[in-house]
Coordinates of C-alpha atoms in Angstrom, one line a residue:
Chain A
M1 CA 20.3 -5.1 21.0
T2 CA 21.5 -1.8 20.0
G3 CA 19.9 0.2 22.8
R4 CA 16.9 2.4 22.8
L5 CA 16.4 5.0 20.2
I6 CA 16.3 8.6 21.5
P7 CA 12.8 10.0 20.8
R8 CA 12.6 12.4 18.0
E9 CA 13.1 16.0 19.1
A10 CA 9.9 18.0 18.6
G11 CA 10.0 20.9 16.1
I12 CA 12.9 19.7 13.9
H13 CA 11.0 17.7 11.3
P14 CA 8.3 19.4 9.2
P15 CA 4.7 18.7 10.2
L16 CA 2.9 16.3 7.9
F17 CA 0.0 18.8 7.1
T18 CA 1.6 21.8 5.4
P19 CA -1.1 23.3 3.1
A20 CA 1.3 25.7 1.2
Y21 CA 2.8 22.5 -0.1
K22 CA -0.4 21.4 -1.7
T23 CA 0.1 17.7 -2.2
S24 CA 0.5 17.3 1.6
V25 CA -3.2 18.2 2.1
L26 CA -4.6 14.8 1.1
R27 CA -1.5 12.8 2.0
S28 CA -1.1 13.7 5.7
P29 CA -2.8 11.7 8.5
Q30 CA -5.4 13.6 10.5
R31 CA -5.1 11.3 13.6
A32 CA -2.1 11.8 15.9
L33 CA 0.8 9.5 15.5
I34 CA 1.0 6.8 18.2
A35 CA 4.2 6.9 20.3
F36 CA 5.8 4.0 22.0
D37 CA 9.3 3.0 23.2
S38 CA 11.4 1.6 20.4
S39 CA 11.5 -2.2 20.2
P40 CA 13.7 -4.6 18.3
S41 CA 11.7 -3.9 15.1
E42 CA 12.9 -0.3 15.1
E43 CA 16.3 -0.8 16.8
T44 CA 17.5 -3.2 14.1
G45 CA 17.8 -2.4 10.4
P46 CA 19.2 -3.4 7.1
T47 CA 23.0 -3.0 6.7
F48 CA 24.8 -2.6 3.4
G49 CA 28.4 -2.3 4.5
H50 CA 29.3 -5.6 2.7
M51 CA 27.6 -4.4 -0.5
K52 CA 29.9 -4.3 -3.6
L53 CA 29.7 -0.8 -5.0
G54 CA 30.8 0.0 -8.6
A55 CA 33.9 2.2 -8.9
L56 CA 31.7 5.1 -10.3
D57 CA 28.6 4.6 -8.0
N58 CA 29.4 7.9 -6.2
D59 CA 30.6 9.7 -9.3
L60 CA 27.7 11.2 -11.2
L61 CA 30.0 13.1 -13.6
L62 CA 31.0 9.7 -15.1
N63 CA 28.5 7.0 -14.0
Y64 CA 26.1 7.7 -16.9
A65 CA 28.5 9.4 -19.3
R66 CA 29.5 7.9 -22.7
P67 CA 33.2 6.9 -22.8
G68 CA 35.5 9.9 -23.0
T69 CA 33.0 12.5 -21.9
S70 CA 31.3 13.7 -18.7
A71 CA 28.1 15.5 -17.6
I72 CA 27.6 19.1 -18.5
G73 CA 27.3 21.7 -15.7
E74 CA 29.1 23.1 -12.7
R75 CA 31.4 20.4 -11.5
I76 CA 31.0 19.9 -7.7
I77 CA 32.1 17.7 -4.9
V78 CA 29.6 17.1 -2.2
H79 CA 31.1 15.6 1.0
G80 CA 30.6 15.5 4.7
R81 CA 30.1 13.2 7.6
L82 CA 27.2 11.1 8.9
L83 CA 26.9 11.5 12.6
D84 CA 24.3 10.7 15.3
E85 CA 23.0 13.3 17.7
N86 CA 25.6 12.1 20.3
N87 CA 28.2 13.3 17.8
R88 CA 29.4 9.8 17.0
P89 CA 30.2 8.9 13.4
I90 CA 28.0 6.3 11.7
P91 CA 30.3 4.1 9.7
N92 CA 29.3 1.5 7.0
A93 CA 26.0 3.2 6.3
L94 CA 24.3 3.6 2.9
I95 CA 23.7 7.0 1.4
E96 CA 21.8 7.3 -1.9
I97 CA 21.3 10.5 -3.8
W98 CA 19.3 11.7 -6.8
Q99 CA 19.0 15.0 -8.6
A100 CA 18.1 16.9 -11.7
N101 CA 20.8 17.9 -14.3
A102 CA 22.3 21.3 -14.6
G103 CA 19.2 22.6 -16.4
G104 CA 16.8 21.3 -13.8
R105 CA 15.6 18.3 -15.8
Y106 CA 15.2 14.9 -14.3
R107 CA 15.8 11.7 -16.1
H108 CA 12.4 10.3 -15.2
K109 CA 9.6 9.3 -17.6
K110 CA 7.2 11.5 -15.7
D111 CA 9.3 14.7 -16.0
G112 CA 8.1 16.7 -19.0
Y113 CA 10.0 20.0 -18.3
L114 CA 11.2 21.6 -21.6
A115 CA 14.9 21.8 -20.4
A116 CA 16.9 19.2 -22.3
L117 CA 18.2 15.9 -20.9
D118 CA 21.9 15.6 -20.8
P119 CA 22.9 12.4 -22.6
D120 CA 25.8 12.0 -20.2
F121 CA 24.0 12.5 -16.9
G122 CA 21.8 10.0 -15.2
G123 CA 21.3 11.7 -11.8
C124 CA 21.7 8.8 -9.3
G125 CA 24.5 7.8 -7.0
R126 CA 25.3 6.0 -3.8
T127 CA 28.1 5.3 -1.4
I128 CA 28.9 3.7 2.0
T129 CA 30.2 5.8 4.8
G130 CA 33.8 5.3 6.0
E131 CA 34.9 4.3 9.5
D132 CA 34.8 8.0 10.5
G133 CA 31.3 8.4 8.9
S134 CA 32.7 10.4 5.9
Y135 CA 31.3 10.2 2.4
A136 CA 31.8 12.0 -0.9
F137 CA 30.1 12.4 -4.3
R138 CA 31.2 14.0 -7.5
T139 CA 28.4 15.5 -9.6
V140 CA 27.1 18.7 -11.3
K141 CA 25.3 21.4 -9.5
P142 CA 21.6 20.8 -10.3
G143 CA 19.5 23.6 -11.8
A144 CA 16.3 25.1 -10.3
Y145 CA 13.1 23.9 -11.9
P146 CA 9.4 24.9 -12.0
W147 CA 6.7 22.8 -10.5
P148 CA 2.9 23.0 -10.6
N149 CA 2.2 24.0 -6.9
G150 CA 1.5 27.7 -7.2
P151 CA 1.3 29.4 -10.6
N152 CA 5.0 30.4 -10.6
E153 CA 6.9 28.2 -8.2
W154 CA 10.5 27.1 -8.6
R155 CA 12.4 24.6 -6.5
P156 CA 15.8 25.8 -5.3
A157 CA 18.8 23.8 -6.6
H158 CA 18.8 20.6 -4.4
I159 CA 20.0 17.1 -4.2
H160 CA 17.8 14.4 -2.6
F161 CA 19.4 12.3 0.1
S162 CA 18.3 8.9 1.3
I163 CA 20.1 7.8 4.4
F164 CA 20.2 4.6 6.4
G165 CA 21.7 4.5 9.9
H166 CA 22.0 1.2 11.6
S167 CA 18.4 0.8 12.6
F168 CA 15.0 1.1 10.7
G169 CA 13.9 3.8 13.2
Q170 CA 16.7 6.1 12.0
R171 CA 15.7 6.0 8.4
L172 CA 15.7 9.4 6.8
I173 CA 15.0 11.1 3.4
S174 CA 15.9 14.7 3.0
Q175 CA 17.1 17.3 0.6
M176 CA 20.4 19.3 0.5
Y177 CA 20.3 23.0 -0.7
F178 CA 23.1 25.3 -1.6
E179 CA 24.5 28.2 0.3
G180 CA 23.1 31.6 -0.8
D181 CA 20.3 30.3 -3.0
P182 CA 17.5 33.0 -2.9
L183 CA 14.9 30.4 -3.8
I184 CA 15.2 28.6 -0.5
A185 CA 13.2 31.3 1.3
R186 CA 10.5 31.2 -1.3
C187 CA 10.1 27.4 -1.5
P188 CA 7.0 25.9 0.1
I189 CA 8.8 22.5 0.5
A190 CA 11.9 24.0 2.2
Q191 CA 9.6 26.1 4.3
T192 CA 7.7 23.1 5.6
I193 CA 10.4 23.1 8.3
P194 CA 9.2 25.5 10.9
D195 CA 12.5 26.1 12.7
K196 CA 15.0 28.4 10.9
A197 CA 18.0 26.7 12.5
A198 CA 16.8 23.3 11.5
L199 CA 16.3 24.4 7.9
D200 CA 19.9 25.9 7.9
R201 CA 21.0 22.3 8.6
L202 CA 20.0 21.4 5.0
V203 CA 22.0 24.2 3.4
A204 CA 25.4 23.0 2.3
A205 CA 28.3 25.4 2.8
L206 CA 30.8 26.2 0.1
D207 CA 34.0 24.5 1.1
M208 CA 37.1 26.0 -0.6
S209 CA 39.4 23.7 1.5
E210 CA 38.1 20.6 -0.4
T211 CA 37.8 22.4 -3.8
K212 CA 40.1 20.9 -6.4
P213 CA 41.7 23.8 -8.3
M214 CA 40.9 23.8 -12.0
D215 CA 38.6 20.8 -11.6
A216 CA 35.6 20.9 -9.1
I217 CA 34.3 23.2 -6.4
A218 CA 33.3 21.6 -3.1
Y219 CA 30.3 21.8 -0.8
R220 CA 30.1 20.3 2.7
F221 CA 27.0 18.7 4.0
D222 CA 27.0 16.9 7.4
I223 CA 24.1 14.7 8.2
V224 CA 22.9 14.0 11.8
L225 CA 20.6 11.0 12.6
R226 CA 18.9 10.3 15.8
G227 CA 21.0 8.4 18.3
H228 CA 20.7 5.5 20.7
R229 CA 20.3 6.4 24.3
Q230 CA 23.5 6.2 26.4
T231 CA 21.8 4.6 29.4
H232 CA 22.9 5.8 32.8
F233 CA 20.1 4.2 34.8
E234 CA 17.4 2.0 33.5
N235 CA 14.6 0.2 35.2
R236 CA 14.6 -3.5 34.3
P237 CA 11.9 -5.2 36.2
E238 CA 13.1 -8.6 35.0
G239 CA 16.4 -8.0 36.8
M240 CA 18.6 -8.4 33.8
Chain B
M1 CA 21.2 31.2 32.1
V2 CA 22.0 27.6 32.2
Q3 CA 24.6 25.3 30.6
K4 CA 23.9 24.7 26.9
F5 CA 23.7 21.1 25.6
D6 CA 26.5 20.8 23.1
K7 CA 24.4 18.5 20.8
P8 CA 24.2 18.5 17.0
I9 CA 20.9 19.5 15.5
L10 CA 19.2 16.6 13.8
T11 CA 18.9 16.7 10.0
P12 CA 15.3 17.5 9.3
S13 CA 13.3 15.4 6.8
Q14 CA 12.0 16.6 3.5
T15 CA 9.6 14.9 1.0
A16 CA 11.1 12.3 -1.3
G17 CA 9.3 14.0 -4.2
P18 CA 7.8 12.5 -7.3
Y19 CA 11.1 11.4 -8.8
V20 CA 12.3 9.3 -5.9
H21 CA 12.6 6.4 -8.3
I22 CA 15.7 7.9 -9.9
G23 CA 17.8 7.3 -6.8
L24 CA 16.1 4.3 -5.3
V25 CA 14.7 2.1 -8.1
P26 CA 16.2 3.6 -11.3
E27 CA 15.0 0.9 -13.6
A28 CA 11.4 1.7 -12.7
C29 CA 11.5 5.2 -14.2
G30 CA 13.3 4.5 -17.5
I31 CA 17.0 4.9 -16.4
E32 CA 18.9 2.1 -18.1
D33 CA 22.5 1.2 -18.0
V34 CA 23.2 2.4 -14.4
P35 CA 25.0 -0.7 -13.2
F36 CA 23.4 -0.6 -9.7
E37 CA 22.4 -3.8 -7.9
T38 CA 18.7 -3.2 -7.1
L39 CA 18.2 -3.2 -3.4
G40 CA 15.2 -4.7 -1.5
R41 CA 14.0 -7.1 -4.1
E42 CA 14.8 -10.3 -2.3
I43 CA 13.6 -10.2 1.3
A44 CA 13.9 -13.9 1.8
G45 CA 16.0 -16.1 -0.5
P46 CA 15.0 -19.5 -1.8
E47 CA 16.8 -21.2 1.1
A48 CA 14.9 -19.2 3.8
K49 CA 13.0 -21.1 6.4
G50 CA 9.4 -20.4 6.9
D51 CA 6.1 -20.1 5.1
R52 CA 6.3 -18.2 1.8
I53 CA 3.8 -15.4 1.6
K54 CA 2.7 -12.7 -1.0
I55 CA 1.5 -9.3 0.1
T56 CA -0.3 -7.0 -2.2
C57 CA -0.7 -3.5 -0.9
R58 CA -1.9 0.0 -1.9
V59 CA -1.4 3.4 -0.3
V60 CA -4.6 5.5 -0.6
D61 CA -4.9 9.3 -0.1
G62 CA -7.6 11.3 1.7
G63 CA -9.5 11.6 -1.7
D64 CA -9.6 7.8 -2.1
L65 CA -7.0 7.8 -4.8
P66 CA -4.2 5.2 -4.7
L67 CA -0.7 6.8 -4.7
R68 CA 1.0 5.9 -7.9
D69 CA 4.3 7.5 -7.1
C70 CA 5.0 6.2 -3.6
L71 CA 7.7 3.8 -2.4
V72 CA 7.3 1.4 0.4
E73 CA 10.1 -0.1 2.4
T74 CA 9.7 -3.1 4.7
W75 CA 11.7 -4.6 7.5
Q76 CA 11.0 -7.9 9.1
A77 CA 12.4 -10.8 11.2
D78 CA 13.0 -14.3 10.0
A79 CA 10.7 -17.2 10.7
A80 CA 12.1 -17.6 14.2
G81 CA 11.5 -13.9 15.0
I82 CA 15.2 -13.0 14.8
Y83 CA 16.2 -9.9 12.9
P84 CA 19.0 -10.0 10.3
G85 CA 22.2 -8.9 12.1
Q86 CA 21.1 -10.5 15.4
E87 CA 22.8 -13.6 16.6
G88 CA 21.3 -16.8 15.1
A89 CA 19.4 -15.0 12.3
D90 CA 18.6 -17.1 9.2
P91 CA 21.3 -16.1 6.7
A92 CA 18.9 -16.5 3.8
V93 CA 16.7 -13.6 5.0
S94 CA 17.8 -10.1 4.2
G95 CA 14.7 -8.7 5.9
F96 CA 14.6 -5.6 3.8
G97 CA 12.1 -4.9 1.0
R98 CA 11.8 -1.8 -1.2
M99 CA 9.1 -1.6 -3.9
P100 CA 7.6 1.2 -5.9
A101 CA 3.9 1.5 -6.6
D102 CA 2.8 0.6 -10.1
F103 CA 2.6 3.9 -12.1
T104 CA -0.9 2.9 -13.4
T105 CA -2.6 1.0 -10.6
G106 CA -0.7 1.9 -7.5
E107 CA -0.3 -1.7 -6.5
I108 CA 2.8 -2.9 -4.7
T109 CA 3.6 -6.6 -4.3
F110 CA 6.1 -8.2 -1.8
E111 CA 7.1 -11.8 -1.8
T112 CA 8.7 -13.0 1.4
I113 CA 8.3 -15.4 4.4
K114 CA 6.0 -14.9 7.4
P115 CA 8.1 -13.6 10.3
G116 CA 8.0 -15.2 13.7
A117 CA 6.8 -13.5 16.9
I118 CA 9.5 -11.0 18.3
A119 CA 10.9 -11.4 21.8
L120 CA 10.8 -8.2 23.8
S121 CA 12.5 -7.8 27.2
G122 CA 11.5 -10.3 29.9
D123 CA 9.2 -13.0 28.5
R124 CA 7.0 -10.7 26.5
K125 CA 6.5 -11.1 22.8
T126 CA 5.0 -9.1 20.1
P127 CA 3.0 -11.0 17.4
P128 CA 4.4 -11.5 13.9
H129 CA 4.5 -8.3 12.0
I130 CA 6.3 -6.5 9.2
S131 CA 7.4 -2.9 9.6
F132 CA 6.4 -0.5 6.8
W133 CA 7.9 2.9 5.9
I134 CA 6.0 4.9 3.4
F135 CA 7.3 7.9 1.5
A136 CA 6.2 9.9 -1.5
R137 CA 5.6 13.3 -3.0
G138 CA 3.4 15.2 -0.4
I139 CA 4.7 13.2 2.6
N140 CA 7.0 15.4 4.5
H141 CA 8.6 12.6 6.6
G142 CA 8.3 8.9 6.1
L143 CA 5.4 7.2 7.8
H144 CA 6.0 4.2 10.0
T145 CA 3.3 1.6 10.4
R146 CA 3.1 -2.2 10.8
M147 CA 1.3 -5.0 9.1
Y148 CA 0.0 -7.8 11.3
F149 CA -1.6 -11.1 10.2
P150 CA -5.3 -11.9 10.5
E151 CA -4.7 -15.4 11.8
D152 CA -2.7 -14.2 14.9
D153 CA -4.0 -13.3 18.3
L154 CA -3.0 -9.6 18.9
S155 CA -4.6 -9.2 22.3
G156 CA -1.4 -9.6 24.3
D157 CA 0.8 -7.3 22.3
P158 CA 2.2 -4.7 24.8
L159 CA 2.8 -2.2 22.0
L160 CA -0.7 -2.4 20.6
A161 CA -1.9 -1.9 24.1
R162 CA -0.9 1.7 23.7
I163 CA -3.7 2.3 21.3
E164 CA -6.7 3.7 23.1
H165 CA -9.1 3.5 20.2
R166 CA -9.1 -0.3 20.0
D167 CA -11.0 -0.3 16.7
R168 CA -8.0 1.3 15.0
I169 CA -5.9 -1.8 15.5
A170 CA -7.8 -3.4 12.6
T171 CA -6.2 -0.9 10.2
M172 CA -2.9 -2.6 10.7
V173 CA -4.2 -6.1 10.1
A174 CA -3.9 -7.5 6.5
E175 CA -6.8 -9.4 4.9
A176 CA -6.2 -13.0 3.9
T177 CA -7.1 -13.4 0.2
G178 CA -5.9 -17.0 -0.5
P179 CA -3.4 -19.5 0.8
G180 CA -0.3 -17.5 1.8
E181 CA -1.7 -14.4 0.2
Y182 CA -2.6 -11.1 1.9
R183 CA -3.9 -7.7 1.0
F184 CA -2.9 -4.7 3.0
E185 CA -4.4 -1.3 2.3
I186 CA -2.7 1.7 3.9
R187 CA -5.1 4.7 4.2
L188 CA -3.3 8.0 4.8
Q189 CA -6.2 10.1 5.8
G190 CA -9.9 10.0 6.8
A191 CA -12.2 7.1 7.4
G192 CA -10.3 3.9 8.3
E193 CA -7.1 5.9 8.6
T194 CA -4.1 3.6 9.2
V195 CA -2.3 3.9 12.5
F196 CA 1.1 5.5 12.1
F197 CA 3.8 5.6 14.7
D198 CA 5.8 8.3 16.2
I199 CA 8.9 6.1 16.4

């Protein structure tokens, strides 16, 4: 047993029904979610620490590029730490990312945006966190792209993150934005998050200290998952 | 004024969007030559103990349209009710499934083994079930639900006892469609809306 999951703090995650993001209207439950104490089904989860990663799995500059070349765009390093809300690192956890190319075009058969595909950019990567919860990717900064929500709506530059902790109840998918992007304040998806301080948690900061001179500029993005309760007192009627 | 909790703010969720396949099931959306081992395809290997089952599912929106861009992840115990990673777990069971909906029909198929009942604290047990996590464009944070089996007695489940509207429990019970075959429809909204958990 890994202990009980700390209940989600209210007001951090976006509500499910957010009509300005139109697709949520028919895809959000109307009944209240049912709460219960976490059980082994939520307190355990898949682990991938033993998984063999390819040498370029976290290097999107090279993992789809033809030999001798690399993806076109602003070369960036995205790095940070995976922590829980008790400020403890989460080691050996899987982080997967996906994104558009520098022009805002996704390598996906359903994306018909007129910006061109980059023959040297796939747009997916993954890594396993280190003992201190640290992770890093190399990629290009994605471009903004239009989407058919309102008549003239553009997503801010963003990288999608899929994060596993050590339990299924910690599972999280989110998006990372970039410091200073004026589209964040106009985006109905970013603005599904009601709390400004919570949305700020998704905006990666320019990190000159990790920038590689004459090579790649760095952004720092720390991720915080819900934690397990540090039990001081617990009623156990069975006397264990 | 009082002392402030010095606690990091949780990272909020965002939708997985329509192109989630690129990151999580790249071969499903036309990305070739990314040498990633696909995750979540083998929930229970050929050596796994237990009865083999096949689950066909669909996720349906409030307008009765199946989602053709969603992904579903599943997590389950082995035939003895032990989760992978716990002591004594069947090493042939990974327990983790990840499948995209078919781009045309919205159908999702899982092949696995039927899990055993799960021990809770004391001598309580919760009947066999598979945890589901559903995410897609339009879903702002992943939805947790469970699939239970129609042949099992659910009346003693202490977790299901939390559900005041007893008729809603049926929304989490799969339909048997043949020997070892089940159909599970997840309705996001409206009549017959599936129970989702705040977990």
